[in-house]
Each structure stands twice: as C-alpha cells, then as structure tokens.
Coordinates of C-alpha atoms in Angstrom, one line a residue:
Chain A
X1 CA 19.2 6.5 22.4
X2 CA 20.0 4.3 19.5
X3 CA 16.7 3.3 17.5
X4 CA 16.9 0.0 18.7
X5 CA 16.0 1.9 22.4
X6 CA 13.1 3.4 20.3
X7 CA 11.9 0.9 18.7
X8 CA 11.9 -2.2 21.2
X9 CA 9.5 -4.2 21.2
X10 CA 8.8 -5.4 25.2
X11 CA 6.2 -7.5 25.9
X12 CA 6.3 -6.6 29.9
X13 CA 4.1 -3.3 28.6
X14 CA 2.0 -4.5 26.2
X15 CA 1.8 -0.8 24.3
X16 CA 0.2 -0.1 21.1
X17 CA 2.7 1.9 19.6
X18 CA 1.9 3.8 16.4
X19 CA 4.4 4.6 13.9
X20 CA 2.9 7.6 11.6
X21 CA 5.0 9.4 8.3
X22 CA 4.8 10.8 4.7
X23 CA 4.8 8.1 2.5
X24 CA 8.1 7.2 1.8
X25 CA 9.2 7.9 5.4
X26 CA 9.7 4.3 6.6
X27 CA 6.9 2.7 7.8
X28 CA 6.5 0.1 6.0
X29 CA 10.4 -0.2 6.5
X30 CA 10.5 -0.6 9.4
X31 CA 7.7 -2.6 10.2
X32 CA 9.3 -4.8 8.1
X33 CA 12.0 -5.1 10.0
X34 CA 10.1 -5.6 13.0
X35 CA 8.3 -8.8 11.8
X36 CA 12.0 -10.9 10.9
X37 CA 14.1 -8.9 14.7
X38 CA 11.3 -10.6 16.8
X39 CA 12.0 -14.0 16.4
X40 CA 15.2 -13.2 17.3
X41 CA 15.9 -14.7 20.9
X42 CA 16.1 -12.2 23.8
X43 CA 19.7 -11.3 24.3
X44 CA 19.7 -10.1 20.7
X45 CA 16.2 -7.6 21.5
X46 CA 13.7 -10.2 20.0
X47 CA 11.2 -12.1 21.9
X48 CA 12.3 -15.2 20.3
X49 CA 8.1 -16.0 18.9
X50 CA 5.3 -15.5 15.8
X51 CA 4.2 -12.4 13.6
X52 CA 0.9 -11.7 12.5
X53 CA 1.6 -9.4 9.7
X54 CA -1.6 -7.6 8.5
X55 CA -1.1 -6.2 5.5
X56 CA -4.1 -3.6 4.0
X57 CA -1.9 -2.3 1.6
X58 CA 0.0 -5.4 -0.2
X59 CA 3.1 -3.9 1.5
X60 CA 4.8 -7.2 2.6
X61 CA 6.5 -7.6 -0.4
X62 CA 8.3 -10.9 -0.6
X63 CA 11.5 -10.4 -1.7
X64 CA 12.1 -7.5 0.3
X65 CA 11.7 -9.5 2.8
X66 CA 14.3 -11.6 2.2
X67 CA 16.6 -9.2 1.7
X68 CA 16.4 -8.1 5.1
X69 CA 16.2 -12.0 6.2
X70 CA 19.1 -12.3 4.7
X71 CA 21.4 -8.7 6.5
X72 CA 19.8 -10.5 9.7
X73 CA 21.5 -13.6 9.4
X74 CA 25.0 -11.8 8.3
X75 CA 24.2 -10.3 12.1
X76 CA 22.9 -13.1 13.6
X77 CA 26.3 -15.2 12.3
X78 CA 29.3 -12.5 14.0
X79 CA 27.6 -14.0 17.9
X80 CA 29.5 -17.4 18.7
X81 CA 26.9 -18.0 21.2
X82 CA 24.4 -18.4 18.6
X83 CA 25.9 -20.9 16.4
X84 CA 24.2 -24.1 17.9
X85 CA 20.9 -22.2 17.0
X86 CA 21.3 -21.6 13.4
X87 CA 19.5 -23.8 12.3
X88 CA 16.4 -22.2 14.4
X89 CA 17.4 -19.3 12.1
X90 CA 17.5 -20.4 8.2
X91 CA 15.3 -18.1 5.4
X92 CA 12.4 -20.9 5.7
X93 CA 12.0 -20.9 9.6
X94 CA 12.2 -16.6 9.2
X95 CA 9.5 -17.0 6.9
X96 CA 7.4 -19.8 8.1
X97 CA 6.7 -17.3 11.5
X98 CA 5.7 -14.5 10.3
X99 CA 1.5 -14.9 9.1
X100 CA 0.3 -12.6 6.4
X101 CA -2.8 -11.4 6.7
X102 CA -4.3 -9.4 3.6
X103 CA -7.2 -7.5 4.6
X104 CA -8.4 -5.2 2.6
X105 CA -11.9 -3.8 4.9
X106 CA -12.7 -2.8 7.7
X107 CA -15.1 -5.9 8.5
X108 CA -12.1 -8.6 7.7
X109 CA -9.7 -6.5 10.1
X110 CA -12.5 -6.8 12.5
X111 CA -13.5 -10.3 12.4
X112 CA -9.8 -10.7 12.3
X113 CA -9.5 -9.2 16.0
X114 CA -12.5 -10.8 17.2
X115 CA -11.1 -14.1 16.7
X116 CA -7.0 -14.2 16.7
X117 CA -7.6 -15.4 20.1
X118 CA -6.9 -18.9 18.5
X119 CA -4.0 -17.6 16.1
X120 CA -2.0 -16.3 18.3
X121 CA -2.1 -19.0 20.9
X122 CA -0.8 -21.9 18.1
X123 CA 1.8 -19.5 16.1
X124 CA 3.3 -18.3 19.3
X125 CA 2.3 -14.8 17.7
X126 CA 4.5 -12.2 20.0
X127 CA 3.8 -9.1 17.7
X128 CA 1.0 -8.0 16.0
X129 CA 1.8 -5.5 13.0
X130 CA -0.9 -3.9 11.0
X131 CA 0.3 -1.6 7.8
X132 CA -1.4 0.5 7.7
X133 CA -4.6 1.4 10.2
X134 CA -5.7 4.2 8.1
X135 CA -6.1 2.7 4.1
X136 CA -9.2 0.9 5.2
X137 CA -10.9 3.6 7.9
X138 CA -10.7 6.4 5.7
X139 CA -12.0 4.6 2.2
X140 CA -15.2 2.3 4.5
X141 CA -17.5 4.7 6.3
X142 CA -19.1 8.1 5.2
X143 CA -19.9 8.6 9.1
X144 CA -17.7 9.5 10.9
X145 CA -19.7 8.5 14.4
X146 CA -19.4 4.9 13.2
X147 CA -15.9 4.9 12.7
X148 CA -15.3 6.4 15.0
X149 CA -17.1 3.4 17.2
X150 CA -15.3 0.7 14.7
X151 CA -11.8 2.5 15.5
X152 CA -12.5 2.3 19.3
X153 CA -13.7 -1.3 18.7
X154 CA -10.8 -2.8 16.9
X155 CA -8.3 -0.2 19.9
X156 CA -10.0 -2.2 22.6
X157 CA -9.7 -6.0 21.1
X158 CA -5.8 -5.5 19.7
X159 CA -5.2 -3.7 23.8
X160 CA -6.8 -6.5 25.7
X161 CA -4.9 -9.0 23.0
X162 CA -1.7 -7.2 24.0
X163 CA -2.5 -7.9 28.0
X164 CA -4.0 -11.3 27.8
X165 CA -1.2 -12.3 25.5
X166 CA 1.7 -10.8 26.5
X167 CA 2.3 -9.3 23.6
X168 CA 2.9 -5.9 20.8
X169 CA 1.4 -4.2 18.9
X170 CA 2.3 -1.7 16.1
X171 CA 0.2 0.0 13.9
X172 CA 1.4 2.4 10.8
X173 CA -1.2 5.9 10.4
X174 CA -1.2 7.9 7.5
X175 CA -0.5 11.5 6.7
X176 CA -3.8 13.9 6.5
X177 CA -3.8 17.6 5.8
X178 CA -5.9 19.5 8.9
X179 CA -7.6 22.8 7.3
X180 CA -7.7 24.9 10.6
X181 CA -5.9 28.9 10.4
X182 CA -3.5 27.7 7.6
X183 CA -3.1 23.6 6.9
X184 CA -0.9 21.2 8.5
X185 CA -0.3 17.9 8.0
X186 CA -0.7 16.3 11.1
X187 CA -1.8 11.7 11.3
X188 CA -5.5 10.7 10.5
X189 CA -7.9 8.8 11.7
X190 CA -8.9 12.0 13.8
X191 CA -8.1 12.9 17.3
X192 CA -9.6 10.9 19.2
X193 CA -7.3 7.5 17.8
X194 CA -4.8 10.0 18.8
X195 CA -4.9 8.7 22.5
X196 CA -5.4 4.9 21.6
X197 CA -2.0 4.2 22.0
X198 CA 0.5 5.1 24.5
X199 CA 3.4 5.0 22.1
X200 CA 3.9 7.5 19.3
X201 CA 6.2 7.7 17.0
X202 CA 6.7 10.1 13.7
X203 CA 8.9 9.5 10.6
X204 CA 10.5 12.0 8.4
X205 CA 13.0 12.1 5.8
X206 CA 16.0 14.2 5.2
X207 CA 18.2 14.6 2.6
X208 CA 20.8 12.5 4.0
X209 CA 19.7 10.0 6.2
X210 CA 15.9 9.5 8.0
X211 CA 14.2 10.5 11.6
X212 CA 12.3 8.6 14.3
X213 CA 11.2 11.0 16.6
X214 CA 8.8 10.0 19.7
X215 CA 6.4 11.9 20.4
X216 CA 4.2 10.2 23.1
X217 CA 5.6 7.5 25.8
X218 CA 4.8 6.3 28.6
X219 CA 8.5 6.2 30.0
X220 CA 10.1 8.4 27.6
X221 CA 11.5 11.6 26.8
X222 CA 10.6 13.0 23.8
X223 CA 13.7 12.4 21.7
X224 CA 14.5 12.3 18.2
X225 CA 16.7 9.2 16.5
X226 CA 18.7 9.1 13.4
X227 CA 18.4 5.9 11.5
X228 CA 19.2 4.5 7.6
X229 CA 17.3 2.4 5.5
X230 CA 19.5 -0.2 3.4
X231 CA 19.6 -3.1 1.7
X232 CA 20.0 -5.9 4.9
X233 CA 16.8 -3.3 6.5
X234 CA 17.1 -0.8 8.6
X235 CA 20.7 0.2 10.8
X236 CA 21.3 3.5 13.0
X237 CA 23.2 6.2 11.3
X238 CA 26.0 7.8 13.2
X239 CA 25.7 11.4 12.7
Chain B
X1 CA -31.0 -21.6 19.5
X2 CA -32.8 -19.7 16.7
X3 CA -30.6 -20.8 13.2
X4 CA -33.0 -18.4 11.0
X5 CA -30.9 -15.4 11.9
X6 CA -27.6 -16.8 10.8
X7 CA -26.3 -14.3 8.9
X8 CA -26.3 -10.6 7.5
X9 CA -29.5 -10.8 5.7
X10 CA -31.1 -10.7 9.2
X11 CA -29.9 -7.4 9.0
X12 CA -33.0 -5.2 8.6
X13 CA -35.4 -7.1 10.6
X14 CA -32.8 -5.7 13.6
X15 CA -32.1 -2.2 11.8
X16 CA -28.5 -2.7 11.6
X17 CA -27.8 -0.7 8.4
X18 CA -24.4 -2.7 7.1
X19 CA -21.8 -4.8 8.2
X20 CA -19.6 -1.5 9.2
X21 CA -23.2 -0.7 11.5
X22 CA -22.9 -4.4 13.0
X23 CA -19.1 -4.5 14.3
X24 CA -19.2 -0.6 15.7
X25 CA -21.8 -2.0 17.9
X26 CA -21.3 -3.0 21.6
X27 CA -23.1 -6.3 22.8
X28 CA -25.7 -4.1 24.9
X29 CA -26.8 -3.0 22.2
X30 CA -26.8 -5.7 19.7
X31 CA -28.8 -7.1 22.4
X32 CA -31.1 -4.7 22.5
X33 CA -31.5 -4.3 18.7
X34 CA -32.3 -8.2 17.9
X35 CA -33.3 -9.5 21.8
X36 CA -31.3 -12.7 21.6
X37 CA -30.1 -13.8 24.6
X38 CA -26.7 -13.3 25.6
X39 CA -25.9 -16.5 24.4
X40 CA -27.0 -16.8 21.4
X41 CA -25.5 -13.7 20.2
X42 CA -22.5 -14.2 20.7
X43 CA -22.8 -17.3 18.7
X44 CA -24.0 -15.2 15.9
X45 CA -21.7 -12.7 16.1
X46 CA -19.1 -16.0 16.2
X47 CA -20.9 -16.9 12.8
X48 CA -20.9 -13.3 10.9
X49 CA -17.2 -13.3 12.1
X50 CA -15.7 -16.9 10.6
X51 CA -17.4 -15.4 7.4
X52 CA -15.5 -12.6 7.2
X53 CA -12.7 -14.0 8.5
X54 CA -9.1 -13.4 6.4
X55 CA -7.2 -16.0 4.8
X56 CA -4.4 -15.9 6.8
X57 CA -0.8 -17.1 4.9
X58 CA 2.9 -17.9 6.1
X59 CA 5.6 -15.9 4.3
X60 CA 7.3 -19.1 3.7
X61 CA 4.3 -20.1 1.3
X62 CA 3.5 -16.9 -0.3
X63 CA 4.1 -17.0 -3.9
X64 CA 5.8 -13.8 -5.1
X65 CA 4.6 -13.1 -8.9
X66 CA 5.3 -9.8 -10.9
X67 CA 5.6 -8.0 -13.9
X68 CA 8.5 -7.0 -15.9
X69 CA 8.8 -3.1 -15.9
X70 CA 10.0 -3.8 -19.3
X71 CA 13.9 -2.1 -18.2
X72 CA 16.1 -4.2 -17.5
X73 CA 18.3 -2.0 -14.6
X74 CA 14.5 -2.0 -12.7
X75 CA 14.0 -5.5 -13.2
X76 CA 17.0 -6.1 -11.2
X77 CA 16.5 -3.1 -8.7
X78 CA 12.6 -4.9 -7.9
X79 CA 14.0 -8.1 -7.7
X80 CA 11.8 -9.1 -10.8
X81 CA 9.6 -6.5 -11.4
X82 CA 6.4 -4.1 -10.4
X83 CA 5.0 -7.6 -7.7
X84 CA 1.1 -8.4 -8.3
X85 CA -1.5 -7.1 -6.0
X86 CA -0.1 -3.1 -6.4
X87 CA -0.7 -0.4 -7.6
X88 CA 1.9 1.5 -9.7
X89 CA 2.3 5.1 -10.5
X90 CA 4.2 6.8 -13.3
X91 CA 4.1 10.1 -13.8
X92 CA 5.9 13.2 -15.7
X93 CA 5.0 15.5 -17.9
X94 CA 3.9 15.8 -21.5
X95 CA 6.9 14.3 -24.1
X96 CA 8.4 12.5 -21.0
X97 CA 7.5 8.7 -22.4
X98 CA 4.7 7.8 -20.2
X99 CA 2.8 6.1 -23.1
X100 CA 5.5 4.8 -24.3
X101 CA 7.1 3.0 -21.1
X102 CA 4.1 1.5 -21.2
X103 CA 3.9 0.0 -24.0
X104 CA 7.2 -1.4 -23.6
X105 CA 6.5 -2.9 -20.2
X106 CA 3.4 -4.7 -22.5
X107 CA 5.2 -5.8 -25.3
X108 CA 8.1 -7.3 -22.6
X109 CA 5.7 -9.3 -20.9
X110 CA 4.0 -10.5 -23.4
X111 CA 7.2 -11.9 -25.2
X112 CA 8.6 -13.1 -22.2
X113 CA 5.3 -15.7 -21.6
X114 CA 3.3 -16.4 -24.2
X115 CA 0.2 -16.9 -21.7
X116 CA 0.5 -13.6 -20.3
X117 CA -2.1 -11.1 -21.1
X118 CA -2.8 -7.3 -20.9
X119 CA -5.3 -4.5 -20.3
X120 CA -5.3 -1.5 -21.6
X121 CA -7.3 1.2 -20.7
X122 CA -7.0 4.2 -22.9
X123 CA -8.6 7.4 -21.6
X124 CA -7.1 9.1 -24.5
X125 CA -5.9 7.6 -27.4
X126 CA -2.5 7.2 -26.8
X127 CA -2.5 3.4 -28.4
X128 CA -2.1 2.6 -31.2
X129 CA -1.6 -1.4 -32.4
X130 CA 0.8 -0.5 -34.9
X131 CA 2.8 1.3 -31.7
X132 CA 3.4 -2.0 -29.9
X133 CA 3.8 -4.3 -33.0
X134 CA 7.0 -1.8 -33.7
X135 CA 8.1 -2.3 -30.4
X136 CA 7.8 -5.6 -30.3
X137 CA 9.9 -6.1 -33.5
X138 CA 13.1 -3.5 -32.2
X139 CA 12.2 -5.8 -28.7
X140 CA 13.0 -9.2 -30.2
X141 CA 15.4 -7.6 -33.5
X142 CA 13.2 -8.8 -36.1
X143 CA 11.9 -6.6 -39.3
X144 CA 8.8 -8.5 -39.7
X145 CA 6.7 -10.4 -37.7
X146 CA 4.8 -13.3 -38.8
X147 CA 0.7 -13.1 -38.8
X148 CA 0.5 -16.0 -37.1
X149 CA 2.3 -14.5 -34.4
X150 CA 1.4 -10.6 -35.0
X151 CA -2.6 -12.5 -34.0
X152 CA -1.0 -14.2 -30.8
X153 CA 0.0 -10.7 -29.6
X154 CA -2.5 -9.2 -30.3
X155 CA -5.2 -11.4 -28.6
X156 CA -3.4 -11.8 -25.6
X157 CA -4.4 -7.5 -24.9
X158 CA -7.7 -6.2 -24.0
X159 CA -7.6 -2.4 -24.9
X160 CA -10.6 -0.8 -23.6
X161 CA -11.0 3.0 -23.9
X162 CA -12.3 4.9 -22.2
X163 CA -13.0 8.0 -22.6
X164 CA -15.1 9.2 -19.5
X165 CA -15.2 8.2 -16.3
X166 CA -18.3 6.2 -16.2
X167 CA -16.8 4.7 -19.1
X168 CA -14.1 3.4 -16.3
X169 CA -15.6 2.8 -14.1
X170 CA -18.6 0.2 -15.3
X171 CA -15.5 -1.7 -17.0
X172 CA -13.4 -1.3 -13.6
X173 CA -16.7 -2.9 -11.7
X174 CA -17.5 -5.2 -14.1
X175 CA -14.1 -6.6 -14.5
X176 CA -15.4 -10.6 -13.8
X177 CA -16.8 -11.0 -16.8
X178 CA -13.1 -10.2 -18.3
X179 CA -11.7 -12.1 -16.2
X180 CA -12.8 -15.0 -16.8
X181 CA -12.1 -15.5 -20.1
X182 CA -9.2 -12.9 -19.7
X183 CA -7.0 -13.9 -17.1
X184 CA -4.8 -10.1 -17.5
X185 CA -2.2 -10.4 -14.9
X186 CA -0.9 -6.3 -16.5
X187 CA -3.6 -3.5 -16.7
X188 CA -2.0 0.0 -18.0
X189 CA -4.6 2.9 -16.8
X190 CA -3.0 5.7 -19.1
X191 CA -4.0 7.9 -18.0
X192 CA -6.2 8.6 -15.1
X193 CA -5.5 12.2 -14.7
X194 CA -7.4 13.0 -17.0
X195 CA -10.4 10.9 -16.5
X196 CA -10.2 13.0 -13.0
X197 CA -9.9 16.3 -14.3
X198 CA -11.8 16.0 -17.3
X199 CA -14.8 15.4 -14.9
X200 CA -14.3 16.8 -11.3
X201 CA -12.1 20.0 -12.0
X202 CA -11.6 20.9 -7.7
X203 CA -12.3 24.5 -9.2
X204 CA -14.0 24.7 -5.7
X205 CA -14.6 24.3 -2.5
X206 CA -17.5 22.0 -2.2
X207 CA -15.5 20.2 -6.1
X208 CA -12.5 19.4 -3.9
X209 CA -14.5 17.5 -1.5
X210 CA -16.4 15.7 -4.3
X211 CA -13.0 15.1 -6.1
X212 CA -11.9 13.6 -2.7
X213 CA -14.6 10.9 -2.8
X214 CA -14.4 9.8 -6.3
X215 CA -10.0 9.3 -5.2
X216 CA -11.7 7.6 -2.0
X217 CA -13.9 5.4 -4.4
X218 CA -11.0 4.8 -6.9
X219 CA -8.4 4.3 -4.6
X220 CA -10.2 1.1 -3.0
X221 CA -11.4 -0.3 -6.1
X222 CA -8.0 -0.4 -7.8
X223 CA -6.0 -2.2 -4.6
X224 CA -9.8 -4.9 -4.3
X225 CA -9.2 -5.2 -8.3
X226 CA -5.1 -5.3 -7.9
X227 CA -5.6 -7.9 -4.7
X228 CA -8.7 -9.7 -5.7
X229 CA -7.0 -10.6 -9.1
X230 CA -3.7 -11.5 -8.0
X231 CA -2.7 -8.8 -11.1
X232 CA -0.2 -5.4 -11.5
X233 CA -1.6 -2.2 -12.0
X234 CA 0.4 0.3 -13.9
X235 CA -1.3 4.0 -13.7
X236 CA -0.1 7.3 -15.6
X237 CA -0.2 10.6 -14.2
X238 CA 0.4 14.3 -14.8
X239 CA 1.5 17.5 -13.5
X240 CA 0.2 20.3 -11.4
X241 CA 1.0 23.5 -10.1
X242 CA 1.3 23.9 -6.9
X243 CA 1.7 27.3 -5.9
X244 CA 3.5 28.4 -2.8
X245 CA 0.0 30.3 -1.0
X246 CA -2.7 28.0 -2.4
X247 CA -5.0 26.3 -0.6
X248 CA -6.5 23.3 -0.8
X249 CA -5.5 23.3 -5.2
X250 CA -4.1 25.8 -7.9
X251 CA -7.5 26.5 -9.7
X252 CA -9.3 27.8 -6.2
X253 CA -5.7 30.1 -5.8
X254 CA -6.7 31.0 -9.3
X255 CA -10.2 32.4 -9.0
X256 CA -9.5 33.7 -5.2
X257 CA -7.2 35.5 -7.8
X258 CA -4.1 34.6 -6.3
X259 CA -0.7 35.2 -8.6
X260 CA 2.4 32.3 -8.9
X261 CA 4.8 33.7 -7.7
X262 CA 6.4 30.5 -6.5
X263 CA 5.2 27.6 -8.2
X264 CA 6.2 24.2 -8.9
X265 CA 5.3 21.1 -11.2
X266 CA 4.3 17.9 -8.9
X267 CA 2.0 15.0 -9.4
X268 CA -1.3 15.8 -9.6
X269 CA -4.4 13.9 -7.6
X270 CA -2.7 15.7 -4.2
X271 CA -1.0 14.2 -1.3
X272 CA -3.3 11.5 -0.1
X273 CA -2.9 9.6 -3.4
X274 CA 1.3 9.5 -2.6
X275 CA 0.1 7.4 0.5
X276 CA -1.9 5.2 -1.9
X277 CA 0.7 4.3 -4.3
X278 CA 3.1 1.3 -3.4
X279 CA 5.6 2.6 -6.1
X280 CA 5.9 6.2 -7.7
X281 CA 8.5 6.2 -10.6
X282 CA 9.1 10.1 -12.0
X283 CA 10.2 10.0 -15.6
X284 CA 12.0 14.0 -16.5
X285 CA 14.3 16.0 -18.1
X286 CA 17.4 16.1 -16.3
X287 CA 17.3 18.7 -18.7
X288 CA 16.8 19.8 -22.2
X289 CA 18.6 16.7 -23.9
X290 CA 18.9 14.4 -20.9
X291 CA 15.7 12.1 -19.7
X292 CA 15.9 10.8 -16.0
X293 CA 13.6 7.6 -14.6
X294 CA 13.8 8.5 -10.5
X295 CA 12.0 6.0 -7.8
X296 CA 10.8 8.8 -6.0
X297 CA 8.5 5.5 -3.8
X298 CA 9.5 2.1 -4.1
X299 CA 9.2 -0.6 -1.1
X300 CA 11.6 -3.0 -3.4
X301 CA 14.8 -0.7 -3.6
X302 CA 16.4 2.6 -2.6
X303 CA 15.4 5.3 -4.0
X304 CA 17.7 6.2 -7.0
X305 CA 17.5 7.4 -10.3
X306 CA 18.9 7.1 -14.0
X307 CA 18.9 8.9 -17.4
X308 CA 17.8 6.5 -20.2
X309 CA 17.2 7.5 -23.9
X310 CA 14.1 6.7 -25.8
X311 CA 14.8 4.2 -28.3
X312 CA 12.2 1.8 -30.4
X313 CA 12.2 -0.8 -28.0
X314 CA 10.9 1.5 -24.9
X315 CA 13.8 3.2 -22.4
X316 CA 17.4 2.3 -22.1
X317 CA 18.5 2.5 -18.9
X318 CA 22.6 4.3 -18.8
X319 CA 23.9 1.7 -16.0
X320 CA 26.5 4.1 -15.7
X321 CA 24.3 6.9 -13.8
X322 CA 23.2 5.1 -11.4
X323 CA 22.8 7.2 -8.7
X324 CA 21.2 7.6 -5.4
X325 CA 18.3 10.5 -4.8
X326 CA 17.3 10.7 -0.8
X327 CA 17.3 14.4 -1.8
X328 CA 13.4 13.4 -3.7
X329 CA 10.2 14.0 -1.7
X330 CA 8.1 10.8 -2.2
X331 CA 4.7 13.2 -1.2
X332 CA 5.1 16.1 -3.7
X333 CA 8.6 15.6 -5.4
X334 CA 9.0 18.5 -7.8
X335 CA 8.9 17.6 -11.1
X336 CA 11.5 19.0 -14.0
X337 CA 10.3 19.6 -17.1
X338 CA 12.4 20.2 -20.6

C-alpha cells in the first residue's frame, strides 16, 4: 500500500477521516498537501474541486502551501497529456481554489457547519479539512456533556455535507494522556468522538521516517505506511 | 414573526445559558424552550449563524506578514520569519541565551521597519534598555546612536513588567487599549514558565488540575490575541525534570518519595502545551563549549539544527553546521544542559 492509497480522498465513500498524532507528527503537512491534491484531475488522484480549509490553529502558512504547490507543478509537468491544462494549474489558480476559514471558537465552527451549503456549491468544494478539531473543543467547554452534544452536532453536519455534496472530510485531532492503570497517550475528544470518523489514521515519527497507521476503516485492513515530508510536500519512502 | 427575539441577549428568557448551550441543543429542544413555531425558530437560528459566521478568504487573497527572527539563516529557512498569527516558543536551560535572542529579535525588527512596534512582557526583570541599545549598535555596526534615533527606537517598544499572574492576565485581556495607540506586531513574553510556576505549582493532583485549567485559558487567550491583531507571539519556556516513573509531574513524584533514577530535562508546561505552540525552538548546549539551536517543531521548515555563537548583536549561526535533526521528539525533546 502506498501513501496515496492510505490518504486517498474518494467522493464515492463520503467518509469522515480523522488524522491523529503527537505534535510534529505531520498532521498539518498532510492537510496542506491534500488541499492541493484535491484540485488535481481524477486520473491523478484528485477530485477536480476546491478545498475548504478550516484553520483553528493558524497552521495554514501561506509560504509552506506555495512550496507544496511548486512541488506539485513539477510533478504535473512529467505528464505530457496534462500539458494542455497547465493554465489551470498556475500558482494563483491553485491558491484561488483553497478557501481558508479561520475559526477560533466552537460557535464559529458550528455556525459555519450550519450554513456552508451555499459556499460548497459556489466554490465546488470537494474536500473539507478541519485543522484541528481538538483545539476549539478542548478549550471551550467546562461541561463535558455540552461538549459531547456540540461535537455530535458538528459530526452530524459534516457527515450530512459529505453525503449531500459527495465530498470528503478530513479532521485532525490532538493527543491527550489518559491516566488509567498507568498513563497512556490516546487521541483527544473522548470515546464518543472515536465512533464518529469512519477512517482513523494515526501518525507517528521514527528517527528516519514517518509512519501512518490505518487503525479503522470500513474497507481496508489495518495497515502501516511509511512516508516522508520533503520541501515539495508528502512523498512515499522506500524502506 | 416576532423580531424581538432575534439575538442571544434574549437567551436568558428561554433558559439558554450560553451560545455553546444554544448550539448544542437540537430543534425540538429549542422549540420546547422558546415556544416558537418551527419556521420562526429556523429564522432565529439563521440570524444567529449569520452573526457568528467566520470570515472566509481564498488563499490567493491572503497576505502573509512575518517578524524577523533576528537570525538570517532562520529567516531563510522560514521563508521570511515567524508568521503573524502564530505563537512560537523558545525553550532552553538557564544561560542558553533565550532573553539575548528575544532582544536581538526585537532589535532586528525595529531596525528593519521604522513603523514596527513591539511589546516585551517581562516576568523577571530581564529587560534592560541599555542592553537593547547595545544590540542595536552592534547590529548596525556603529559605536553611538543619535538621541533622536534612540528616542525613535524606545518609543516603539512597550515594556510591561508582569511579576504576577494577575498583572499578566490583566494586561493580556486589556490589549485593545494599548493596540489603539501602539499597533504592536510582536509580543515577547519572557518567561511564561516563571509566572506559572510561581502561582500554580503542580504539587498535588488538585493543583495539577488547576494548572491545566489555567494553561487552557492562557492558550485560548494567546491564540485569540495573535489572530485578532495579526501579530506574532514569541514566548520563552524553561526545562523541567521528567522522571521515568512519575505521573503527572516531578513535584508529585517527589511528594510520593520516588527517587529520580532516570530523569531528563524536557520543556515545562506539559505535552498538551506542545500541541498548542506553532513552532518550538530549542536552545541548548551541544557540549560544554558549543551551543546549538534545534527546530523541534516548525511547520514552515524541516527539523534542522545548527550551532551558533553569542555576539553583541545576537546569535550568529554557523551555517556550515546545519544538519537534519529528525531524531528530535517535538512533544518531549530532551534538552541538553551545560
């Protein structure tokens, strides 16, 4: 299995995918790469559409996105059948198809989720990314019951959007320490949230490369895929 | 349609406690609480969504702004500097030159842009005007500065002494007043750990919970400040000792009478904090004589490290020593002390 297979965003499955991992494990880098890849033609693994990047932690750094776009442009030039469409893949066109929404609070996130149909239709959004879902929810609620209910609302709205508009949803999550007969580092947002995403991918880092572990999927077995982060973006690595 | 009930100021009438409470209830619960007919409820909800709908810009309309780091090599690695809207952490043991670097960062930005303004939140009297001016002179390669030049520089830096958590929190929550007269682009907080440790020592489980709550508030506030005013926050952090068998922290281990058989120095404030900072830069000692800077977490650049020397003008990077440091754990890196 290559990293493309693991991270593929197909419209047919209308799934909510979660990427979780410790800080620096590559969640944001993957999201930035996906926000570019979704714009590519279907025969190259894209969905020929735009991306709604919901940035809850100010991780959408323009310079890094431009580096990834440049890397993608170099990759596209290798395919002569694409040469007629190179005008669609200039830096400005790539950037214009990523809608960046900075949400600091849960109420903004929920207001957006309730009213985003018009935006999805106008901008041909095929991928919604939330980076990270954990931050606004971990900070906003003292009442865990209210937090669970708000999280359920948001999950329902994301799933409904995925089904109605046939798009993919990718959400990143942080890690927390669970103290129960020793301490264990587990994805944040609790056990109730853990049931929501149909696909869960855990990211980790070794001394030489990074690992993406598919821990939950309706179609694939558990699997582990190495990848690396280069100046041009996410790439496979041969071990 | 009853337009009186159009905004959340009327939540109390309907026993809705907050916006979060409103958003977490479904339509049937809201109809029970408000007695609105369904179509009125939907219109009311729509007005509230529109009020809180966040702004959306396509990426080609985003304007990137950044603060110089004070180290030209790092500015090149970051394609400019620390981006606006981010919270960046510099962590290192005592005498690692955290304050020296922060001052040189302020100096570099003040010199590069005549309209640049900065705020220095000083928790332990580390800031001295004379030290900043000495740095400016060294960066410009001059021996003296004209009185006008000195006034222009010092007028653009707000030094705020915040010896207690209350002082710090008051200042952070009243930034609006300051920003109207001084539109600051960089806030340096030196050193955040001193404030937390002074008043929220995690010596018991209950105290640990309280500290986690305060850190969570701090995190939200700092992110909001960075985002609202589109400025860069740089804060300094110190190491703490992590014992192999201690949960949740070293003071608790000591209170339990556990001996530190296996311990290492890691950034203070815990692993949740590691998620929160955009960039984590380690300043440490490669050996007893050489200092090094390592990017433990940096979305703008690869995880690299390089050695540096301390000069009057700041930190001077040894560009030949630049190497990849993929072995460094961003969450809990081991800090090398002298």
